[in-house]
PDB file of C-alpha atoms and ligand atoms in Angstrom:
ATOM      1  CA  MET A   1     -16.387  56.959 128.666  1.00  0.00           C
ATOM      2  CA  HIS A   2     -16.707  55.993 132.298  1.00  0.00           C
ATOM      3  CA  LEU A   3     -13.746  54.036 133.624  1.00  0.00           C
ATOM      4  CA  PHE A   4     -14.762  52.268 136.786  1.00  0.00           C
ATOM      5  CA  HIS A   5     -12.867  51.066 139.813  1.00  0.00           C
ATOM      6  CA  LYS A   6     -13.547  47.873 141.744  1.00  0.00           C
ATOM      7  CA  SER A   7     -15.284  49.792 144.535  1.00  0.00           C
ATOM      8  CA  GLU A   8     -17.769  51.456 142.144  1.00  0.00           C
ATOM      9  CA  SER A   9     -19.309  48.174 140.870  1.00  0.00           C
ATOM     10  CA  GLU A  10     -20.335  45.422 143.165  1.00  0.00           C
ATOM     11  CA  ASN A  11     -21.304  41.875 142.201  1.00  0.00           C
ATOM     12  CA  LEU A  12     -25.124  41.830 141.755  1.00  0.00           C
ATOM     13  CA  LEU A  13     -25.245  38.004 142.099  1.00  0.00           C
ATOM     14  CA  PRO A  14     -25.308  36.380 145.546  1.00  0.00           C
ATOM     15  CA  TYR A  15     -23.086  33.409 144.449  1.00  0.00           C
ATOM     16  CA  ASP A  16     -22.032  31.217 141.510  1.00  0.00           C
ATOM     17  CA  GLY A  17     -20.835  33.955 139.193  1.00  0.00           C
ATOM     18  CA  VAL A  18     -20.073  37.671 138.812  1.00  0.00           C
ATOM     19  CA  LEU A  19     -22.341  40.274 137.366  1.00  0.00           C
ATOM     20  CA  LEU A  20     -21.209  43.926 137.186  1.00  0.00           C
ATOM     21  CA  TYR A  21     -23.268  46.831 136.013  1.00  0.00           C
ATOM     22  CA  ILE A  22     -21.935  50.285 134.906  1.00  0.00           C
ATOM     23  CA  PRO A  23     -24.919  52.545 134.209  1.00  0.00           C
ATOM     24  CA  HIS A  24     -23.229  55.529 132.520  1.00  0.00           C
ATOM     25  CA  PHE A  25     -20.572  53.665 130.533  1.00  0.00           C
ATOM     26  CA  LEU A  26     -21.159  56.065 127.576  1.00  0.00           C
ATOM     27  CA  PRO A  27     -22.340  59.639 128.093  1.00  0.00           C
ATOM     28  CA  THR A  28     -25.959  60.238 126.908  1.00  0.00           C
ATOM     29  CA  GLU A  29     -24.975  62.330 123.858  1.00  0.00           C
ATOM     30  CA  GLU A  30     -22.525  59.637 122.624  1.00  0.00           C
ATOM     31  CA  SER A  31     -25.051  56.887 123.351  1.00  0.00           C
ATOM     32  CA  ASP A  32     -27.655  58.725 121.199  1.00  0.00           C
ATOM     33  CA  GLN A  33     -25.202  59.126 118.367  1.00  0.00           C
ATOM     34  CA  VAL A  34     -23.917  55.506 118.469  1.00  0.00           C
ATOM     35  CA  TYR A  35     -27.495  54.237 118.633  1.00  0.00           C
ATOM     36  CA  LEU A  36     -28.493  56.136 115.493  1.00  0.00           C
ATOM     37  CA  SER A  37     -25.452  55.160 113.562  1.00  0.00           C
ATOM     38  CA  LEU A  38     -25.710  51.470 114.469  1.00  0.00           C
ATOM     39  CA  MET A  39     -29.391  51.497 113.506  1.00  0.00           C
ATOM     40  CA  GLU A  40     -28.406  52.731 110.048  1.00  0.00           C
ATOM     41  CA  GLY A  41     -25.000  51.096 109.560  1.00  0.00           C
ATOM     42  CA  ILE A  42     -25.385  47.511 110.834  1.00  0.00           C
ATOM     43  CA  ALA A  43     -26.339  44.733 108.402  1.00  0.00           C
ATOM     44  CA  TRP A  44     -29.467  43.764 110.464  1.00  0.00           C
ATOM     45  CA  LYS A  45     -31.238  40.459 109.575  1.00  0.00           C
ATOM     46  CA  PRO A  46     -33.729  38.206 111.346  1.00  0.00           C
ATOM     47  CA  ASP A  47     -32.080  35.426 113.375  1.00  0.00           C
ATOM     48  CA  GLU A  48     -32.402  31.909 111.927  1.00  0.00           C
ATOM     49  CA  ALA A  49     -32.504  28.646 113.731  1.00  0.00           C
ATOM     50  CA  ILE A  50     -33.617  25.051 113.197  1.00  0.00           C
ATOM     51  CA  LEU A  51     -36.047  24.171 116.072  1.00  0.00           C
ATOM     52  CA  TYR A  52     -37.676  20.727 116.204  1.00  0.00           C
ATOM     53  CA  GLY A  53     -36.704  20.243 112.562  1.00  0.00           C
ATOM     54  CA  LYS A  54     -38.321  23.496 111.482  1.00  0.00           C
ATOM     55  CA  HIS A  55     -36.538  26.439 109.996  1.00  0.00           C
ATOM     56  CA  ILE A  56     -37.586  29.562 111.948  1.00  0.00           C
ATOM     57  CA  THR A  57     -36.750  33.266 111.661  1.00  0.00           C
ATOM     58  CA  THR A  58     -37.203  35.776 114.486  1.00  0.00           C
ATOM     59  CA  LYS A  59     -38.707  39.304 114.416  1.00  0.00           C
ATOM     60  CA  ARG A  60     -35.690  40.372 116.490  1.00  0.00           C
ATOM     61  CA  ASN A  61     -32.789  41.240 114.152  1.00  0.00           C
ATOM     62  CA  VAL A  62     -29.190  40.254 114.644  1.00  0.00           C
ATOM     63  CA  ALA A  63     -25.753  40.768 113.217  1.00  0.00           C
ATOM     64  CA  TRP A  64     -22.427  39.152 114.004  1.00  0.00           C
ATOM     65  CA  TYR A  65     -19.068  40.884 113.634  1.00  0.00           C
ATOM     66  CA  ALA A  66     -15.612  39.419 114.278  1.00  0.00           C
ATOM     67  CA  GLU A  67     -12.071  38.894 112.953  1.00  0.00           C
ATOM     68  CA  LYS A  68     -12.229  38.041 109.283  1.00  0.00           C
ATOM     69  CA  GLY A  69     -13.002  34.370 108.463  1.00  0.00           C
ATOM     70  CA  PHE A  70     -14.782  33.524 111.705  1.00  0.00           C
ATOM     71  CA  SER A  71     -17.769  31.187 111.435  1.00  0.00           C
ATOM     72  CA  TYR A  72     -19.506  28.903 113.842  1.00  0.00           C
ATOM     73  CA  ARG A  73     -22.489  26.503 113.947  1.00  0.00           C
ATOM     74  CA  TYR A  74     -25.347  27.494 116.229  1.00  0.00           C
ATOM     75  CA  SER A  75     -28.991  26.151 116.443  1.00  0.00           C
ATOM     76  CA  GLY A  76     -28.458  24.146 113.246  1.00  0.00           C
ATOM     77  CA  THR A  77     -27.254  26.984 111.094  1.00  0.00           C
ATOM     78  CA  THR A  78     -23.807  28.320 110.221  1.00  0.00           C
ATOM     79  CA  LYS A  79     -23.062  31.902 111.041  1.00  0.00           C
ATOM     80  CA  THR A  80     -20.290  33.744 109.204  1.00  0.00           C
ATOM     81  CA  ALA A  81     -18.872  36.904 110.706  1.00  0.00           C
ATOM     82  CA  LEU A  82     -18.853  40.290 109.004  1.00  0.00           C
ATOM     83  CA  PRO A  83     -15.646  42.249 109.281  1.00  0.00           C
ATOM     84  CA  TRP A  84     -15.366  44.876 112.065  1.00  0.00           C
ATOM     85  CA  SER A  85     -16.498  48.382 111.131  1.00  0.00           C
ATOM     86  CA  PRO A  86     -14.410  51.390 112.326  1.00  0.00           C
ATOM     87  CA  GLU A  87     -17.292  52.293 114.785  1.00  0.00           C
ATOM     88  CA  LEU A  88     -17.475  48.777 116.281  1.00  0.00           C
ATOM     89  CA  ILE A  89     -13.648  48.738 116.670  1.00  0.00           C
ATOM     90  CA  GLU A  90     -13.911  52.066 118.522  1.00  0.00           C
ATOM     91  CA  LEU A  91     -16.644  50.822 120.860  1.00  0.00           C
ATOM     92  CA  LYS A  92     -14.766  47.543 121.403  1.00  0.00           C
ATOM     93  CA  ALA A  93     -11.702  49.485 122.522  1.00  0.00           C
ATOM     94  CA  LYS A  94     -13.823  51.371 125.073  1.00  0.00           C
ATOM     95  CA  VAL A  95     -15.365  48.136 126.373  1.00  0.00           C
ATOM     96  CA  GLU A  96     -11.933  46.600 126.659  1.00  0.00           C
ATOM     97  CA  LEU A  97     -10.608  49.600 128.672  1.00  0.00           C
ATOM     98  CA  ALA A  98     -13.529  49.498 131.063  1.00  0.00           C
ATOM     99  CA  SER A  99     -13.522  45.712 131.548  1.00  0.00           C
ATOM    100  CA  PHE A 100      -9.776  45.026 131.547  1.00  0.00           C
ATOM    101  CA  GLU A 101     -10.495  42.245 128.996  1.00  0.00           C
ATOM    102  CA  LYS A 102      -9.998  41.617 125.241  1.00  0.00           C
ATOM    103  CA  PHE A 103     -12.803  40.621 122.858  1.00  0.00           C
ATOM    104  CA  ASN A 104     -12.696  39.040 119.365  1.00  0.00           C
ATOM    105  CA  SER A 105     -16.331  39.141 118.317  1.00  0.00           C
ATOM    106  CA  CYS A 106     -19.640  41.015 118.843  1.00  0.00           C
ATOM    107  CA  LEU A 107     -23.161  39.696 118.476  1.00  0.00           C
ATOM    108  CA  LEU A 108     -25.738  42.505 118.009  1.00  0.00           C
ATOM    109  CA  ASN A 109     -29.469  42.279 118.718  1.00  0.00           C
ATOM    110  CA  LEU A 110     -32.140  44.798 117.567  1.00  0.00           C
ATOM    111  CA  TYR A 111     -35.490  44.558 119.426  1.00  0.00           C
ATOM    112  CA  HIS A 112     -37.939  46.709 117.461  1.00  0.00           C
ATOM    113  CA  ASP A 113     -40.232  47.156 120.487  1.00  0.00           C
ATOM    114  CA  GLY A 114     -41.289  45.434 123.702  1.00  0.00           C
ATOM    115  CA  SER A 115     -43.046  42.669 121.872  1.00  0.00           C
ATOM    116  CA  GLU A 116     -39.670  41.209 121.107  1.00  0.00           C
ATOM    117  CA  GLY A 117     -37.428  39.654 123.765  1.00  0.00           C
ATOM    118  CA  MET A 118     -35.123  36.715 124.382  1.00  0.00           C
ATOM    119  CA  ALA A 119     -36.074  33.454 126.189  1.00  0.00           C
ATOM    120  CA  TRP A 120     -34.147  31.905 129.096  1.00  0.00           C
ATOM    121  CA  HIS A 121     -30.728  30.674 128.039  1.00  0.00           C
ATOM    122  CA  SER A 122     -27.102  30.758 129.037  1.00  0.00           C
ATOM    123  CA  ASP A 123     -24.236  31.679 126.697  1.00  0.00           C
ATOM    124  CA  ASP A 124     -22.210  28.512 127.346  1.00  0.00           C
ATOM    125  CA  GLU A 125     -21.588  27.393 123.732  1.00  0.00           C
ATOM    126  CA  THR A 126     -18.429  25.348 123.374  1.00  0.00           C
ATOM    127  CA  SER A 127     -17.067  27.832 120.812  1.00  0.00           C
ATOM    128  CA  LEU A 128     -16.680  30.452 123.611  1.00  0.00           C
ATOM    129  CA  ARG A 129     -13.693  30.380 125.874  1.00  0.00           C
ATOM    130  CA  PRO A 130     -14.717  28.580 129.091  1.00  0.00           C
ATOM    131  CA  ASN A 131     -15.697  31.064 131.892  1.00  0.00           C
ATOM    132  CA  SER A 132     -14.882  33.978 129.563  1.00  0.00           C
ATOM    133  CA  THR A 133     -16.461  37.399 130.117  1.00  0.00           C
ATOM    134  CA  ILE A 134     -19.393  38.672 127.997  1.00  0.00           C
ATOM    135  CA  ALA A 135     -19.669  42.453 127.826  1.00  0.00           C
ATOM    136  CA  SER A 136     -23.124  43.756 127.014  1.00  0.00           C
ATOM    137  CA  VAL A 137     -23.780  47.297 125.895  1.00  0.00           C
ATOM    138  CA  SER A 138     -27.394  48.599 125.867  1.00  0.00           C
ATOM    139  CA  LEU A 139     -28.690  51.489 123.710  1.00  0.00           C
ATOM    140  CA  GLY A 140     -32.215  52.854 123.199  1.00  0.00           C
ATOM    141  CA  ALA A 141     -35.287  51.754 125.113  1.00  0.00           C
ATOM    142  CA  GLU A 142     -34.642  50.641 128.724  1.00  0.00           C
ATOM    143  CA  ARG A 143     -35.597  47.049 129.338  1.00  0.00           C
ATOM    144  CA  ILE A 144     -35.637  44.630 132.308  1.00  0.00           C
ATOM    145  CA  PHE A 145     -33.102  41.823 132.273  1.00  0.00           C
ATOM    146  CA  ARG A 146     -33.451  38.727 134.490  1.00  0.00           C
ATOM    147  CA  PHE A 147     -31.172  36.045 135.859  1.00  0.00           C
ATOM    148  CA  LYS A 148     -32.412  32.710 137.210  1.00  0.00           C
ATOM    149  CA  HIS A 149     -30.251  30.195 139.079  1.00  0.00           C
ATOM    150  CA  LYS A 150     -30.323  26.774 137.299  1.00  0.00           C
ATOM    151  CA  LYS A 151     -30.609  24.722 140.502  1.00  0.00           C
ATOM    152  CA  ASN A 152     -32.748  26.674 142.968  1.00  0.00           C
ATOM    153  CA  GLY A 153     -34.593  29.107 140.680  1.00  0.00           C
ATOM    154  CA  GLU A 154     -33.527  32.236 142.636  1.00  0.00           C
ATOM    155  CA  GLN A 155     -34.011  35.314 140.471  1.00  0.00           C
ATOM    156  CA  VAL A 156     -32.117  38.602 140.134  1.00  0.00           C
ATOM    157  CA  GLU A 157     -33.485  41.485 138.042  1.00  0.00           C
ATOM    158  CA  LEU A 158     -32.060  44.751 136.767  1.00  0.00           C
ATOM    159  CA  GLN A 159     -32.858  47.606 134.351  1.00  0.00           C
ATOM    160  CA  LEU A 160     -30.602  47.932 131.324  1.00  0.00           C
ATOM    161  CA  GLU A 161     -30.269  51.655 130.686  1.00  0.00           C
ATOM    162  CA  HIS A 162     -29.323  53.593 127.570  1.00  0.00           C
ATOM    163  CA  GLY A 163     -25.518  53.713 127.452  1.00  0.00           C
ATOM    164  CA  SER A 164     -24.955  51.047 130.110  1.00  0.00           C
ATOM    165  CA  LEU A 165     -22.402  48.215 130.240  1.00  0.00           C
ATOM    166  CA  LEU A 166     -23.148  44.839 131.875  1.00  0.00           C
ATOM    167  CA  LEU A 167     -20.318  42.350 132.520  1.00  0.00           C
ATOM    168  CA  MET A 168     -21.162  38.680 132.878  1.00  0.00           C
ATOM    169  CA  LYS A 169     -18.084  37.016 134.376  1.00  0.00           C
ATOM    170  CA  ASP A 170     -16.563  33.920 135.821  1.00  0.00           C
ATOM    171  CA  VAL A 171     -18.822  30.804 136.216  1.00  0.00           C
ATOM    172  CA  ILE A 172     -22.068  32.797 135.621  1.00  0.00           C
ATOM    173  CA  GLN A 173     -23.079  30.990 132.453  1.00  0.00           C
ATOM    174  CA  ARG A 174     -22.670  27.568 134.114  1.00  0.00           C
ATOM    175  CA  HIS A 175     -25.007  28.407 137.040  1.00  0.00           C
ATOM    176  CA  TRP A 176     -27.424  31.097 135.796  1.00  0.00           C
ATOM    177  CA  LEU A 177     -29.834  31.506 132.907  1.00  0.00           C
ATOM    178  CA  HIS A 178     -30.754  34.974 131.638  1.00  0.00           C
ATOM    179  CA  SER A 179     -33.622  36.386 129.685  1.00  0.00           C
ATOM    180  CA  LEU A 180     -34.984  39.630 128.253  1.00  0.00           C
ATOM    181  CA  PRO A 181     -38.770  39.489 128.996  1.00  0.00           C
ATOM    182  CA  LYS A 182     -41.212  40.969 126.628  1.00  0.00           C
ATOM    183  CA  ALA A 183     -42.497  44.347 127.815  1.00  0.00           C
ATOM    184  CA  MET A 184     -45.615  45.382 125.918  1.00  0.00           C
ATOM    185  CA  LYS A 185     -45.554  48.979 127.202  1.00  0.00           C
ATOM    186  CA  VAL A 186     -42.225  49.552 125.484  1.00  0.00           C
ATOM    187  CA  LYS A 187     -42.796  51.081 122.048  1.00  0.00           C
ATOM    188  CA  ARG A 188     -39.280  52.095 121.118  1.00  0.00           C
ATOM    189  CA  PRO A 189     -36.349  49.936 119.744  1.00  0.00           C
ATOM    190  CA  ARG A 190     -33.393  48.726 121.765  1.00  0.00           C
ATOM    191  CA  ILE A 191     -29.977  47.767 120.436  1.00  0.00           C
ATOM    192  CA  ASN A 192     -27.776  45.402 122.373  1.00  0.00           C
ATOM    193  CA  LEU A 193     -24.184  44.521 121.690  1.00  0.00           C
ATOM    194  CA  THR A 194     -22.572  41.513 123.310  1.00  0.00           C
ATOM    195  CA  PHE A 195     -18.766  41.429 122.988  1.00  0.00           C
ATOM    196  CA  ARG A 196     -17.535  37.844 123.341  1.00  0.00           C
ATOM    197  CA  GLN A 197     -14.302  35.884 123.459  1.00  0.00           C
ATOM    198  CA  PHE A 198     -14.328  32.992 121.006  1.00  0.00           C
ATOM    199  CA  GLY A 199     -11.885  30.071 121.576  1.00  0.00           C
ATOM    200  CA  MET A 200      -9.752  30.134 118.474  1.00  0.00           C
ATOM    201  CA  MET A 201      -7.895  33.486 118.304  1.00  0.00           C
TER     202      MET A 201
HETATM  203  O1  LIG B   1     -30.419  41.793 124.718  1.00  0.00           O
HETATM  204  C1  LIG B   1     -29.764  41.541 125.755  1.00  0.00           C
HETATM  205  O2  LIG B   1     -29.507  42.331 126.648  1.00  0.00           O
HETATM  206  C2  LIG B   1     -29.126  40.176 125.934  1.00  0.00           C
HETATM  207  C3  LIG B   1     -29.022  39.316 124.749  1.00  0.00           C
HETATM  208  C4  LIG B   1     -28.410  37.982 125.035  1.00  0.00           C
HETATM  209  O3  LIG B   1     -28.583  37.418 126.073  1.00  0.00           O
HETATM  210  C5  LIG B   1     -27.603  37.300 124.017  1.00  0.00           C
HETATM  211  O4  LIG B   1     -27.458  37.859 122.870  1.00  0.00           O
HETATM  212  O5  LIG B   1     -27.155  36.227 124.323  1.00  0.00           O
HETATM  213 FE1  LIG B   2     -27.301  35.721 126.312  1.00  0.00          FE
END
C-alpha cells in the first residue's frame, strides 16, 4: 500500500472543494488479485431506481456493504446493506490509513465494458454526513472521470487507473457534479468501490 504525504498529492480542483488522486494506492499485483476476487465474491446485481414513475434496472451492477442493519432510501427504492466481508474490511483499513478518515459503508459498481457509465450527479444525499469524504478505489479497465462546476460549467478531467485511490473531500459535492462517461473503445470491465460516511454511526 502507498501511504502518501500532503506534498505528494495536490488538489486537482481550482476551487470549491478538494480532489486528491493517488495513482499507485495498491501495487499492481495486489490490484489484480483484489479485482479477480471481488469479481467472483461480491453479490453483484443491477441497480434499481424509480424514474418518472417507472421501475428501471441498469446494466451496470452494484452492491452495498456496511455495518449490519444499515438501510436507506434512494431513487424510490430501499437499499439494505450486506455485512462486510473480510476482504472489504481489509481494503477499508488500507483506505482509512491512506486517507486519515474512517468509513462505515461501501458502494461498489461493476461496469462490464465502456458502454456502461454513470451520468452527471453529486453524492450529496442527506443520509451522508455533510461534507464527508468519499474514497473511491478503481480496479480493472482505466476510465476517464469528469467533474463539472454546478455554476460556471468549468470541467476537470482525469484518468482513473487500476489500483488508484481518489478522494473527494470538503465542499466538493455541493459545488461539483461528476460523471463516468461511456467509452466505446473500452472492452474490459472496471470495478469501483466508493467508501462513504453515513450519518448514523
Ligand atoms: O465509478 C466511479 O468511479 C464513480 C461512481 C460514482 O460516482 C458513484 O458511485 O457515486
Ligand atoms: Fe458519485
